[in-house]
Amino acid sequence: MCIENFPCLYSLTCIILVNMNRGESMEHNQKVREELLESVSYLSDEQLNTKPEEATWSIMQNLEHLYLMEKTIVQRMKQELKYHSEPTSEVPITVLLNRSKKVEAPDFLKPSNEFFSLKEMKKKLDSSREALINFVANTSEEDLTNRVMTHRLFGPLCLKQWVELIGYHEQRHLKQIEEVKEALQF
């Protein structure tokens, strides 16, 4: 017996799977965020804003970049809901975790050289995360699965994968932050 032969059951199964995936993605995103904040919680604001080299980002700049990225993705996903797009196949976005290939951020996602306190940055990160949570909670499974935005490296991604990408992107930067801490001997 094949579930595809029972359209009603098949649709229900697809909806359940999308909801499970959505919940798992948000759980993963939250777990990574908690790890990220825990990894920097014992550092002073001065340490967080210190660059190991002029050409690299400080820990705080990594955090600011993550805030800018999440905020921008949510804004773009909200805009995407206004347009019709065709579904696309999933892309292996976990390759983001491979730090052997450097990826330069576009200018609009590059952090400033402004000095931030961890308290200030946590507020920013909380606001961008709250926007993501609200977006996911208020967007239908159909829209998350069938609406598509183009990623500059991966090409077309459904909104569900964009939500997943946020967590993998933060995981990538968590590794970068650990490298900065090691370079500065924190």
XYZ file of C-alpha atoms in Angstrom:
186
model
C 0.000 0.000 0.000
C 1.434 3.370 -1.047
C 0.392 6.540 0.793
C 0.418 8.523 -2.475
C -2.645 6.480 -3.557
C -4.679 8.139 -0.808
C -4.552 11.886 -1.574
C -6.256 13.010 1.641
C -3.960 10.921 3.807
C -0.964 11.944 1.689
C -1.789 15.672 2.109
C -2.250 15.238 5.842
C 1.074 13.412 6.066
C 2.805 16.195 4.111
C 1.336 18.836 6.421
C 2.447 16.876 9.505
C 5.951 16.447 8.077
C 6.248 20.140 7.219
C 5.097 21.089 10.741
C 7.576 18.633 12.254
C 10.354 19.999 10.044
C 9.384 23.565 10.911
C 9.488 22.752 14.622
C 12.790 20.913 14.264
C 14.308 23.808 12.327
C 13.283 26.313 14.957
C 14.517 24.022 17.746
C 17.860 23.709 15.957
C 18.007 27.483 15.470
C 17.277 28.062 19.151
C 19.815 25.472 20.303
C 22.537 27.063 18.161
C 21.616 30.542 19.437
C 21.884 29.338 23.023
C 25.293 27.752 22.318
C 26.415 30.945 20.618
C 25.449 33.201 23.515
C 26.830 30.755 26.079
C 30.185 30.702 24.263
C 30.585 34.477 24.661
C 28.803 35.044 27.980
C 31.982 35.150 30.091
C 33.794 37.680 27.877
C 33.940 41.387 28.615
C 32.610 43.925 26.140
C 36.201 44.949 25.390
C 37.143 41.351 24.589
C 34.046 40.911 22.426
C 34.954 43.991 20.392
C 38.632 43.070 19.918
C 39.806 41.900 16.497
C 42.566 39.303 16.298
C 43.786 40.960 13.073
C 42.695 44.016 11.128
C 41.301 41.899 8.282
C 39.131 39.707 10.527
C 35.942 40.312 12.431
C 35.703 40.607 16.180
C 33.307 38.359 18.051
C 30.892 41.277 18.309
C 31.083 41.880 14.571
C 30.179 38.225 14.033
C 27.174 38.700 16.314
C 26.160 41.895 14.538
C 26.434 40.085 11.197
C 24.148 37.321 12.491
C 21.627 39.909 13.613
C 21.735 41.669 10.228
C 21.414 38.366 8.393
C 18.425 37.109 10.364
C 16.661 40.482 10.216
C 17.213 40.738 6.452
C 16.084 37.173 5.742
C 12.846 37.675 7.670
C 12.156 40.966 5.860
C 12.804 39.325 2.489
C 10.634 36.288 3.314
C 7.749 38.594 4.260
C 8.141 40.356 0.908
C 8.271 37.039 -0.929
C 4.801 36.153 0.336
C 3.431 38.893 -1.941
C 4.633 37.080 -5.066
C 3.872 33.767 -6.686
C 6.763 31.373 -7.101
C 7.159 27.785 -8.165
C 8.270 25.119 -5.685
C 11.883 24.012 -5.900
C 13.839 20.985 -4.777
C 15.802 21.062 -1.538
C 19.478 22.002 -1.557
C 22.109 20.571 0.835
C 22.553 23.762 2.870
C 24.534 21.951 5.568
C 27.619 22.616 3.417
C 27.572 26.002 5.161
C 29.230 24.253 8.098
C 32.370 23.667 6.055
C 34.611 26.599 6.974
C 37.412 25.578 4.604
C 35.860 27.850 1.977
C 35.688 31.517 2.926
C 32.524 33.310 1.878
C 32.547 37.095 1.767
C 29.405 38.730 3.105
C 27.640 41.203 0.828
C 28.106 44.824 1.897
C 24.619 45.145 3.388
C 25.375 42.251 5.771
C 28.826 43.410 6.822
C 29.048 44.568 10.420
C 30.031 48.051 11.458
C 33.076 48.989 13.506
C 30.780 50.310 16.222
C 31.470 49.247 19.815
C 28.518 47.269 21.216
C 27.928 45.841 24.643
C 26.790 42.251 24.841
C 23.586 43.488 26.454
C 22.869 45.720 23.441
C 23.657 42.951 20.971
C 21.525 40.428 22.822
C 18.569 42.831 22.471
C 19.186 43.055 18.732
C 19.517 39.281 18.403
C 16.372 38.787 20.499
C 14.428 41.166 18.243
C 15.522 39.453 15.034
C 14.754 36.028 16.535
C 11.335 37.182 17.695
C 10.606 38.367 14.143
C 11.660 34.960 12.787
C 9.514 33.083 15.309
C 6.500 35.273 14.486
C 7.046 34.830 10.758
C 7.245 31.044 11.010
C 4.270 30.835 13.372
C 2.103 32.996 11.114
C 3.077 31.535 7.746
C 1.273 28.543 6.328
C 3.036 25.285 5.667
C 2.141 25.689 2.015
C 3.853 29.083 1.792
C 6.950 27.888 3.651
C 7.259 24.931 1.310
C 6.203 26.505 -1.991
C 7.490 30.085 -1.810
C 11.018 30.538 -3.093
C 13.785 33.121 -2.676
C 17.112 33.014 -4.427
C 20.277 32.621 -2.382
C 23.431 34.036 -3.951
C 25.337 30.734 -3.532
C 22.637 28.043 -3.443
C 20.187 29.460 -5.967
C 16.446 29.003 -5.360
C 15.535 27.920 -1.820
C 12.066 27.458 -0.403
C 11.310 29.589 2.646
C 11.460 26.494 4.853
C 15.107 26.046 3.846
C 15.785 29.720 4.495
C 14.571 29.176 8.065
C 16.928 26.186 8.347
C 19.762 28.175 6.790
C 19.658 30.692 9.644
C 20.647 28.009 12.147
C 23.400 26.549 9.961
C 24.723 30.034 9.254
C 24.889 30.742 12.995
C 26.624 27.406 13.538
C 29.224 28.415 10.959
C 29.820 31.691 12.794
C 29.943 29.924 16.148
C 32.964 28.071 14.762
C 34.414 31.380 13.573
C 33.864 32.891 17.014
C 35.673 29.944 18.595
C 38.583 30.584 16.194
C 38.659 34.257 17.223
C 38.626 33.300 20.911
C 41.485 30.901 20.316
C 43.502 33.479 18.347
C 43.049 36.019 21.140
C 43.545 33.378 23.837
C 40.210 34.107 25.549
